[in-house]
Amino acid sequence: MLPLPRYETQKNMYTKTAAIVLHLTKYSDTSNIVHLYTEHFGRTNYIVNGTHAKKSANKAALFAPLSIIEVEIAGNPTQDLQRIRESRLLLPFKTIPFDFAKQAIVLFLAEVLYRTLKQPIENEELFTFLEYSIRMLDGTMAPANFHPVFLMQLSKYIGFFPNLAGKGLFFDMESGETCYQRPLHPHFLDSTDFEIFKQICQCGYNDMMQLHMNRNQRTVALNNILQYYTLHVPEFYGVQSMEVLNELFD
């Protein structure tokens, strides 16, 4: 896997950095705000002009969800709503644009990341994980279990991966630990749901095909994971793109 280019600041105050697209929102008739997770500045929001202009250096297709791009920023790259001068694609997808299931997963994961990654702080390990995960999704032939595995792996990098060291039959989602007795609050998993949850936590991308879940089990597991995120990520709320995923992967 080729390394992505590291950021550089030029004398004319243009800064280049690799970035992952999380979301694009309309700002005016001629510009948009692109929400990115960058390699060296964390979560940033920049203004991009002329995405629909024929001769623009910033085509709208470059800012599709989870696109891995390089952007050149005019001004201080850590300051919100600076302008993108130029952008280019770093990783052309081979399968995602042509696979409806992968497109649905991309929309879902981009929405989760948009709601989760909010700090403008460098986290090179997290960026590397995200870049690697996107490559794996584009390359896999069996994406059915990718999104639940991704979410649990992501929790390692943002600080609330479950502690599964105990032998308890229940999982307390508030504390993130196993327990022997049913918690007094409603945020826990019983033995059946916890077993599937635990299997997902213990899986990586290379062995995710060994997770045997039907559509209903996967939906329940994904809802449990999102509830876990809700308890540990401030202002995390309902993910709209979840509805599309519920109809996939029998």
PDB file of C-alpha atoms in Angstrom:
ATOM      1  CA  MET A   1       0.000   0.000   0.000  1.00  0.00           C
ATOM      2  CA  LEU A   2       1.533   3.303  -1.073  1.00  0.00           C
ATOM      3  CA  PRO A   3       1.813   5.963   1.645  1.00  0.00           C
ATOM      4  CA  LEU A   4      -0.268   9.098   1.288  1.00  0.00           C
ATOM      5  CA  PRO A   5       1.607  12.388   0.817  1.00  0.00           C
ATOM      6  CA  ARG A   6       2.360  14.219   4.039  1.00  0.00           C
ATOM      7  CA  TYR A   7       1.205  17.770   4.400  1.00  0.00           C
ATOM      8  CA  GLU A   8       3.411  20.678   3.435  1.00  0.00           C
ATOM      9  CA  THR A   9       3.187  24.448   3.888  1.00  0.00           C
ATOM     10  CA  GLN A  10       4.470  26.578   1.061  1.00  0.00           C
ATOM     11  CA  LYS A  11       5.934  30.083   1.246  1.00  0.00           C
ATOM     12  CA  ASN A  12       2.824  31.616  -0.265  1.00  0.00           C
ATOM     13  CA  MET A  13       0.775  30.270   2.675  1.00  0.00           C
ATOM     14  CA  TYR A  14      -0.825  27.419   0.761  1.00  0.00           C
ATOM     15  CA  THR A  15      -0.960  24.169   2.730  1.00  0.00           C
ATOM     16  CA  LYS A  16      -1.465  20.715   1.217  1.00  0.00           C
ATOM     17  CA  THR A  17      -2.827  17.809   3.231  1.00  0.00           C
ATOM     18  CA  ALA A  18      -4.413  14.425   2.650  1.00  0.00           C
ATOM     19  CA  ALA A  19      -8.049  14.274   3.752  1.00  0.00           C
ATOM     20  CA  ILE A  20     -11.112  12.032   3.910  1.00  0.00           C
ATOM     21  CA  VAL A  21     -14.453  13.510   2.904  1.00  0.00           C
ATOM     22  CA  LEU A  22     -17.184  13.215   5.529  1.00  0.00           C
ATOM     23  CA  HIS A  23     -19.933  15.481   4.217  1.00  0.00           C
ATOM     24  CA  LEU A  24     -20.703  18.276   1.764  1.00  0.00           C
ATOM     25  CA  THR A  25     -23.267  21.014   2.467  1.00  0.00           C
ATOM     26  CA  LYS A  26     -24.408  23.955   0.366  1.00  0.00           C
ATOM     27  CA  TYR A  27     -22.981  27.309   1.446  1.00  0.00           C
ATOM     28  CA  SER A  28     -24.079  29.612  -1.369  1.00  0.00           C
ATOM     29  CA  ASP A  29     -25.070  29.444  -5.019  1.00  0.00           C
ATOM     30  CA  THR A  30     -21.432  29.089  -6.028  1.00  0.00           C
ATOM     31  CA  SER A  31     -19.765  27.343  -3.075  1.00  0.00           C
ATOM     32  CA  ASN A  32     -20.104  24.512  -0.576  1.00  0.00           C
ATOM     33  CA  ILE A  33     -18.717  23.631   2.816  1.00  0.00           C
ATOM     34  CA  VAL A  34     -16.801  20.359   2.797  1.00  0.00           C
ATOM     35  CA  HIS A  35     -16.349  18.593   6.122  1.00  0.00           C
ATOM     36  CA  LEU A  36     -13.076  16.655   6.149  1.00  0.00           C
ATOM     37  CA  TYR A  37     -10.994  14.502   8.424  1.00  0.00           C
ATOM     38  CA  THR A  38      -7.435  15.491   7.616  1.00  0.00           C
ATOM     39  CA  GLU A  39      -4.180  13.710   8.306  1.00  0.00           C
ATOM     40  CA  HIS A  40      -2.582  16.454  10.390  1.00  0.00           C
ATOM     41  CA  PHE A  41      -5.384  18.800  11.474  1.00  0.00           C
ATOM     42  CA  GLY A  42      -8.154  16.380  12.453  1.00  0.00           C
ATOM     43  CA  ARG A  43     -11.720  17.450  11.689  1.00  0.00           C
ATOM     44  CA  THR A  44     -11.861  20.595   9.555  1.00  0.00           C
ATOM     45  CA  ASN A  45     -14.512  22.446   7.577  1.00  0.00           C
ATOM     46  CA  TYR A  46     -13.473  24.333   4.440  1.00  0.00           C
ATOM     47  CA  ILE A  47     -15.217  26.389   1.779  1.00  0.00           C
ATOM     48  CA  VAL A  48     -14.870  25.045  -1.752  1.00  0.00           C
ATOM     49  CA  ASN A  49     -15.874  27.139  -4.752  1.00  0.00           C
ATOM     50  CA  GLY A  50     -17.143  26.211  -8.188  1.00  0.00           C
ATOM     51  CA  THR A  51     -17.787  22.497  -7.700  1.00  0.00           C
ATOM     52  CA  HIS A  52     -20.188  22.536 -10.655  1.00  0.00           C
ATOM     53  CA  ALA A  53     -18.181  24.849 -12.924  1.00  0.00           C
ATOM     54  CA  LYS A  54     -16.797  23.191 -16.040  1.00  0.00           C
ATOM     55  CA  LYS A  55     -13.251  24.523 -15.588  1.00  0.00           C
ATOM     56  CA  SER A  56     -13.124  24.298 -11.809  1.00  0.00           C
ATOM     57  CA  ALA A  57     -10.176  22.618 -10.075  1.00  0.00           C
ATOM     58  CA  ASN A  58     -12.632  21.393  -7.416  1.00  0.00           C
ATOM     59  CA  LYS A  59     -15.108  19.071  -9.110  1.00  0.00           C
ATOM     60  CA  ALA A  60     -18.098  17.878  -7.056  1.00  0.00           C
ATOM     61  CA  ALA A  61     -17.197  14.226  -7.704  1.00  0.00           C
ATOM     62  CA  LEU A  62     -14.002  14.687  -5.689  1.00  0.00           C
ATOM     63  CA  PHE A  63     -16.080  15.322  -2.575  1.00  0.00           C
ATOM     64  CA  ALA A  64     -18.158  12.142  -2.575  1.00  0.00           C
ATOM     65  CA  PRO A  65     -18.429  10.521   0.887  1.00  0.00           C
ATOM     66  CA  LEU A  66     -15.198   8.853   2.088  1.00  0.00           C
ATOM     67  CA  SER A  67     -13.215  10.000  -0.933  1.00  0.00           C
ATOM     68  CA  ILE A  68      -9.515  10.200  -0.102  1.00  0.00           C
ATOM     69  CA  ILE A  69      -8.220  13.437  -1.556  1.00  0.00           C
ATOM     70  CA  GLU A  70      -5.448  15.992  -1.297  1.00  0.00           C
ATOM     71  CA  VAL A  71      -6.512  19.592  -0.720  1.00  0.00           C
ATOM     72  CA  GLU A  72      -4.536  22.812  -0.956  1.00  0.00           C
ATOM     73  CA  ILE A  73      -5.736  25.351   1.588  1.00  0.00           C
ATOM     74  CA  ALA A  74      -5.313  29.109   1.267  1.00  0.00           C
ATOM     75  CA  GLY A  75      -4.483  30.548   4.681  1.00  0.00           C
ATOM     76  CA  ASN A  76      -4.321  28.883   8.082  1.00  0.00           C
ATOM     77  CA  PRO A  77      -5.445  25.246   7.635  1.00  0.00           C
ATOM     78  CA  THR A  78      -6.461  24.955  11.303  1.00  0.00           C
ATOM     79  CA  GLN A  79      -8.890  27.867  11.077  1.00  0.00           C
ATOM     80  CA  ASP A  80     -12.488  26.978  10.290  1.00  0.00           C
ATOM     81  CA  LEU A  81     -13.953  27.865   6.873  1.00  0.00           C
ATOM     82  CA  GLN A  82     -10.738  28.621   5.050  1.00  0.00           C
ATOM     83  CA  ARG A  83     -10.957  28.165   1.294  1.00  0.00           C
ATOM     84  CA  ILE A  84      -9.776  25.187  -0.696  1.00  0.00           C
ATOM     85  CA  ARG A  85      -7.662  26.434  -3.579  1.00  0.00           C
ATOM     86  CA  GLU A  86      -7.252  23.107  -5.370  1.00  0.00           C
ATOM     87  CA  SER A  87      -8.032  19.459  -4.767  1.00  0.00           C
ATOM     88  CA  ARG A  88      -7.178  16.143  -6.357  1.00  0.00           C
ATOM     89  CA  LEU A  89      -8.115  12.516  -5.893  1.00  0.00           C
ATOM     90  CA  LEU A  90      -5.547  10.311  -4.146  1.00  0.00           C
ATOM     91  CA  LEU A  91      -7.369   6.966  -4.280  1.00  0.00           C
ATOM     92  CA  PRO A  92      -9.616   6.176  -7.264  1.00  0.00           C
ATOM     93  CA  PHE A  93     -12.178   3.590  -6.124  1.00  0.00           C
ATOM     94  CA  LYS A  94     -12.293   0.381  -8.148  1.00  0.00           C
ATOM     95  CA  THR A  95     -15.574  -1.137  -6.909  1.00  0.00           C
ATOM     96  CA  ILE A  96     -17.459   1.263  -4.609  1.00  0.00           C
ATOM     97  CA  PRO A  97     -19.032   3.427  -7.368  1.00  0.00           C
ATOM     98  CA  PHE A  98     -20.398   0.303  -9.068  1.00  0.00           C
ATOM     99  CA  ASP A  99     -21.636  -1.627  -6.016  1.00  0.00           C
ATOM    100  CA  PHE A 100     -24.938  -0.513  -4.486  1.00  0.00           C
ATOM    101  CA  ALA A 101     -24.275  -2.325  -1.201  1.00  0.00           C
ATOM    102  CA  LYS A 102     -20.865  -0.702  -0.787  1.00  0.00           C
ATOM    103  CA  GLN A 103     -22.326   2.691  -1.648  1.00  0.00           C
ATOM    104  CA  ALA A 104     -24.899   2.232   1.125  1.00  0.00           C
ATOM    105  CA  ILE A 105     -22.139   1.266   3.582  1.00  0.00           C
ATOM    106  CA  VAL A 106     -20.098   4.313   2.557  1.00  0.00           C
ATOM    107  CA  LEU A 107     -23.031   6.674   3.177  1.00  0.00           C
ATOM    108  CA  PHE A 108     -23.662   5.075   6.556  1.00  0.00           C
ATOM    109  CA  LEU A 109     -20.033   5.183   7.691  1.00  0.00           C
ATOM    110  CA  ALA A 110     -19.538   8.743   6.452  1.00  0.00           C
ATOM    111  CA  GLU A 111     -22.581   9.842   8.458  1.00  0.00           C
ATOM    112  CA  VAL A 112     -21.312   8.091  11.588  1.00  0.00           C
ATOM    113  CA  LEU A 113     -17.873   9.677  11.201  1.00  0.00           C
ATOM    114  CA  TYR A 114     -19.433  13.101  10.550  1.00  0.00           C
ATOM    115  CA  ARG A 115     -21.323  12.819  13.847  1.00  0.00           C
ATOM    116  CA  THR A 116     -18.413  11.298  15.779  1.00  0.00           C
ATOM    117  CA  LEU A 117     -15.159  12.974  14.720  1.00  0.00           C
ATOM    118  CA  LYS A 118     -15.435  16.584  15.838  1.00  0.00           C
ATOM    119  CA  GLN A 119     -12.036  17.599  17.191  1.00  0.00           C
ATOM    120  CA  PRO A 120      -9.603  19.670  15.075  1.00  0.00           C
ATOM    121  CA  ILE A 121      -6.687  17.742  16.569  1.00  0.00           C
ATOM    122  CA  GLU A 122      -4.101  15.645  14.758  1.00  0.00           C
ATOM    123  CA  ASN A 123      -4.518  11.891  15.222  1.00  0.00           C
ATOM    124  CA  GLU A 124      -2.297  10.185  12.702  1.00  0.00           C
ATOM    125  CA  GLU A 125      -3.159   6.673  13.923  1.00  0.00           C
ATOM    126  CA  LEU A 126      -6.863   7.325  13.450  1.00  0.00           C
ATOM    127  CA  PHE A 127      -6.341   8.778   9.985  1.00  0.00           C
ATOM    128  CA  THR A 128      -4.227   5.765   8.997  1.00  0.00           C
ATOM    129  CA  PHE A 129      -6.944   3.416  10.266  1.00  0.00           C
ATOM    130  CA  LEU A 130      -9.634   5.247   8.285  1.00  0.00           C
ATOM    131  CA  GLU A 131      -7.562   5.273   5.099  1.00  0.00           C
ATOM    132  CA  TYR A 132      -6.760   1.560   5.484  1.00  0.00           C
ATOM    133  CA  SER A 133     -10.419   0.718   6.175  1.00  0.00           C
ATOM    134  CA  ILE A 134     -11.642   2.529   3.074  1.00  0.00           C
ATOM    135  CA  ARG A 135      -9.128   0.633   0.961  1.00  0.00           C
ATOM    136  CA  MET A 136     -10.302  -2.642   2.513  1.00  0.00           C
ATOM    137  CA  LEU A 137     -13.951  -1.862   1.774  1.00  0.00           C
ATOM    138  CA  ASP A 138     -13.132  -1.057  -1.836  1.00  0.00           C
ATOM    139  CA  GLY A 139     -11.212  -4.322  -2.163  1.00  0.00           C
ATOM    140  CA  THR A 140     -13.443  -6.794  -0.346  1.00  0.00           C
ATOM    141  CA  MET A 141     -15.749  -9.114  -2.256  1.00  0.00           C
ATOM    142  CA  ALA A 142     -18.009  -9.746   0.766  1.00  0.00           C
ATOM    143  CA  PRO A 143     -18.903  -6.464   2.542  1.00  0.00           C
ATOM    144  CA  ALA A 144     -21.914  -7.703   4.552  1.00  0.00           C
ATOM    145  CA  ASN A 145     -20.145  -7.543   7.930  1.00  0.00           C
ATOM    146  CA  PHE A 146     -17.815  -4.670   7.161  1.00  0.00           C
ATOM    147  CA  HIS A 147     -19.735  -1.835   8.833  1.00  0.00           C
ATOM    148  CA  PRO A 148     -20.283  -3.430  12.267  1.00  0.00           C
ATOM    149  CA  VAL A 149     -16.633  -4.545  12.364  1.00  0.00           C
ATOM    150  CA  PHE A 150     -15.533  -1.052  11.320  1.00  0.00           C
ATOM    151  CA  LEU A 151     -17.542   0.617  14.079  1.00  0.00           C
ATOM    152  CA  MET A 152     -16.086  -1.574  16.809  1.00  0.00           C
ATOM    153  CA  GLN A 153     -12.548  -1.155  15.478  1.00  0.00           C
ATOM    154  CA  LEU A 154     -13.112   2.615  15.301  1.00  0.00           C
ATOM    155  CA  SER A 155     -14.028   2.682  19.002  1.00  0.00           C
ATOM    156  CA  LYS A 156     -10.434   1.655  19.794  1.00  0.00           C
ATOM    157  CA  TYR A 157      -9.156   4.914  18.322  1.00  0.00           C
ATOM    158  CA  ILE A 158     -11.682   7.213  19.979  1.00  0.00           C
ATOM    159  CA  GLY A 159     -11.476   5.743  23.442  1.00  0.00           C
ATOM    160  CA  PHE A 160     -14.332   3.403  24.320  1.00  0.00           C
ATOM    161  CA  PHE A 161     -13.561  -0.051  22.956  1.00  0.00           C
ATOM    162  CA  PRO A 162     -15.382  -2.589  25.195  1.00  0.00           C
ATOM    163  CA  ASN A 163     -13.525  -4.281  28.033  1.00  0.00           C
ATOM    164  CA  LEU A 164     -14.280  -7.953  27.444  1.00  0.00           C
ATOM    165  CA  ALA A 165     -11.836  -9.366  29.968  1.00  0.00           C
ATOM    166  CA  GLY A 166     -14.544 -10.446  32.414  1.00  0.00           C
ATOM    167  CA  LYS A 167     -16.543 -13.691  32.307  1.00  0.00           C
ATOM    168  CA  GLY A 168     -19.971 -12.146  32.946  1.00  0.00           C
ATOM    169  CA  LEU A 169     -23.046 -13.033  30.904  1.00  0.00           C
ATOM    170  CA  PHE A 170     -24.173  -9.414  30.546  1.00  0.00           C
ATOM    171  CA  PHE A 171     -22.551  -6.382  28.955  1.00  0.00           C
ATOM    172  CA  ASP A 172     -23.036  -3.014  30.642  1.00  0.00           C
ATOM    173  CA  MET A 173     -23.011  -0.499  27.786  1.00  0.00           C
ATOM    174  CA  GLU A 174     -22.676   2.467  30.124  1.00  0.00           C
ATOM    175  CA  SER A 175     -19.461   1.231  31.744  1.00  0.00           C
ATOM    176  CA  GLY A 176     -18.301  -0.689  28.655  1.00  0.00           C
ATOM    177  CA  GLU A 177     -17.601  -3.830  30.690  1.00  0.00           C
ATOM    178  CA  THR A 178     -18.965  -7.311  31.213  1.00  0.00           C
ATOM    179  CA  CYS A 179     -20.917  -8.010  34.395  1.00  0.00           C
ATOM    180  CA  TYR A 180     -22.342 -11.035  36.229  1.00  0.00           C
ATOM    181  CA  GLN A 181     -25.639  -9.476  37.252  1.00  0.00           C
ATOM    182  CA  ARG A 182     -28.237  -7.642  35.232  1.00  0.00           C
ATOM    183  CA  PRO A 183     -27.559  -3.871  35.565  1.00  0.00           C
ATOM    184  CA  LEU A 184     -30.202  -1.691  37.211  1.00  0.00           C
ATOM    185  CA  HIS A 185     -30.331   0.605  34.166  1.00  0.00           C
ATOM    186  CA  PRO A 186     -31.723  -0.407  30.729  1.00  0.00           C
ATOM    187  CA  HIS A 187     -28.492  -0.006  28.748  1.00  0.00           C
ATOM    188  CA  PHE A 188     -27.137  -3.525  28.714  1.00  0.00           C
ATOM    189  CA  LEU A 189     -26.963  -6.610  26.496  1.00  0.00           C
ATOM    190  CA  ASP A 190     -28.184 -10.007  27.619  1.00  0.00           C
ATOM    191  CA  SER A 191     -26.323 -13.215  26.871  1.00  0.00           C
ATOM    192  CA  THR A 192     -27.679 -13.698  23.317  1.00  0.00           C
ATOM    193  CA  ASP A 193     -27.056 -10.167  22.040  1.00  0.00           C
ATOM    194  CA  PHE A 194     -23.804  -9.937  23.967  1.00  0.00           C
ATOM    195  CA  GLU A 195     -22.413 -13.055  22.297  1.00  0.00           C
ATOM    196  CA  ILE A 196     -22.870 -11.557  18.812  1.00  0.00           C
ATOM    197  CA  PHE A 197     -21.572  -8.188  20.018  1.00  0.00           C
ATOM    198  CA  LYS A 198     -18.469  -9.880  21.436  1.00  0.00           C
ATOM    199  CA  GLN A 199     -17.821 -11.790  18.201  1.00  0.00           C
ATOM    200  CA  ILE A 200     -17.916  -8.524  16.249  1.00  0.00           C
ATOM    201  CA  CYS A 201     -15.478  -6.922  18.697  1.00  0.00           C
ATOM    202  CA  GLN A 202     -13.041  -9.798  18.232  1.00  0.00           C
ATOM    203  CA  CYS A 203     -13.161  -9.695  14.410  1.00  0.00           C
ATOM    204  CA  GLY A 204     -10.924  -7.861  11.969  1.00  0.00           C
ATOM    205  CA  TYR A 205     -11.414  -7.268   8.268  1.00  0.00           C
ATOM    206  CA  ASN A 206      -9.525 -10.412   7.321  1.00  0.00           C
ATOM    207  CA  ASP A 207     -11.826 -12.736   9.271  1.00  0.00           C
ATOM    208  CA  MET A 208     -15.142 -10.842   9.173  1.00  0.00           C
ATOM    209  CA  MET A 209     -16.578 -13.450   6.784  1.00  0.00           C
ATOM    210  CA  GLN A 210     -16.522 -15.886   9.712  1.00  0.00           C
ATOM    211  CA  LEU A 211     -19.298 -13.871  11.360  1.00  0.00           C
ATOM    212  CA  HIS A 212     -22.480 -15.738  10.516  1.00  0.00           C
ATOM    213  CA  MET A 213     -25.409 -13.361  10.902  1.00  0.00           C
ATOM    214  CA  ASN A 214     -28.665 -13.160   9.019  1.00  0.00           C
ATOM    215  CA  ARG A 215     -30.166  -9.777   8.155  1.00  0.00           C
ATOM    216  CA  ASN A 216     -32.232  -9.541  11.342  1.00  0.00           C
ATOM    217  CA  GLN A 217     -29.289 -10.453  13.590  1.00  0.00           C
ATOM    218  CA  ARG A 218     -27.074  -7.947  11.811  1.00  0.00           C
ATOM    219  CA  THR A 219     -29.685  -5.205  12.179  1.00  0.00           C
ATOM    220  CA  VAL A 220     -30.080  -5.907  15.898  1.00  0.00           C
ATOM    221  CA  ALA A 221     -26.304  -5.971  16.368  1.00  0.00           C
ATOM    222  CA  LEU A 222     -25.878  -2.716  14.471  1.00  0.00           C
ATOM    223  CA  ASN A 223     -28.600  -1.043  16.534  1.00  0.00           C
ATOM    224  CA  ASN A 224     -26.823  -2.188  19.693  1.00  0.00           C
ATOM    225  CA  ILE A 225     -23.525  -0.767  18.455  1.00  0.00           C
ATOM    226  CA  LEU A 226     -25.168   2.561  17.610  1.00  0.00           C
ATOM    227  CA  GLN A 227     -26.733   2.653  21.071  1.00  0.00           C
ATOM    228  CA  TYR A 228     -23.267   2.042  22.504  1.00  0.00           C
ATOM    229  CA  TYR A 229     -21.983   4.999  20.465  1.00  0.00           C
ATOM    230  CA  THR A 230     -24.868   7.144  21.686  1.00  0.00           C
ATOM    231  CA  LEU A 231     -23.821   6.480  25.275  1.00  0.00           C
ATOM    232  CA  HIS A 232     -20.163   7.362  24.670  1.00  0.00           C
ATOM    233  CA  VAL A 233     -20.101  10.041  21.954  1.00  0.00           C
ATOM    234  CA  PRO A 234     -21.469  13.480  22.956  1.00  0.00           C
ATOM    235  CA  GLU A 235     -24.423  14.623  20.842  1.00  0.00           C
ATOM    236  CA  PHE A 236     -24.477  11.425  18.811  1.00  0.00           C
ATOM    237  CA  TYR A 237     -28.012  10.790  17.619  1.00  0.00           C
ATOM    238  CA  GLY A 238     -30.028   8.769  15.110  1.00  0.00           C
ATOM    239  CA  VAL A 239     -28.204   7.806  11.910  1.00  0.00           C
ATOM    240  CA  GLN A 240     -30.586   8.327   9.001  1.00  0.00           C
ATOM    241  CA  SER A 241     -28.725   6.161   6.489  1.00  0.00           C
ATOM    242  CA  MET A 242     -29.251   3.119   8.735  1.00  0.00           C
ATOM    243  CA  GLU A 243     -32.625   2.504   7.078  1.00  0.00           C
ATOM    244  CA  VAL A 244     -31.045   1.601   3.732  1.00  0.00           C
ATOM    245  CA  LEU A 245     -28.671  -0.912   5.326  1.00  0.00           C
ATOM    246  CA  ASN A 246     -31.552  -2.702   7.013  1.00  0.00           C
ATOM    247  CA  GLU A 247     -32.764  -3.869   3.598  1.00  0.00           C
ATOM    248  CA  LEU A 248     -29.435  -5.359   2.512  1.00  0.00           C
ATOM    249  CA  PHE A 249     -27.450  -8.536   3.024  1.00  0.00           C
ATOM    250  CA  ASP A 250     -29.831 -11.452   3.497  1.00  0.00           C
TER     251      ASP A 250
END
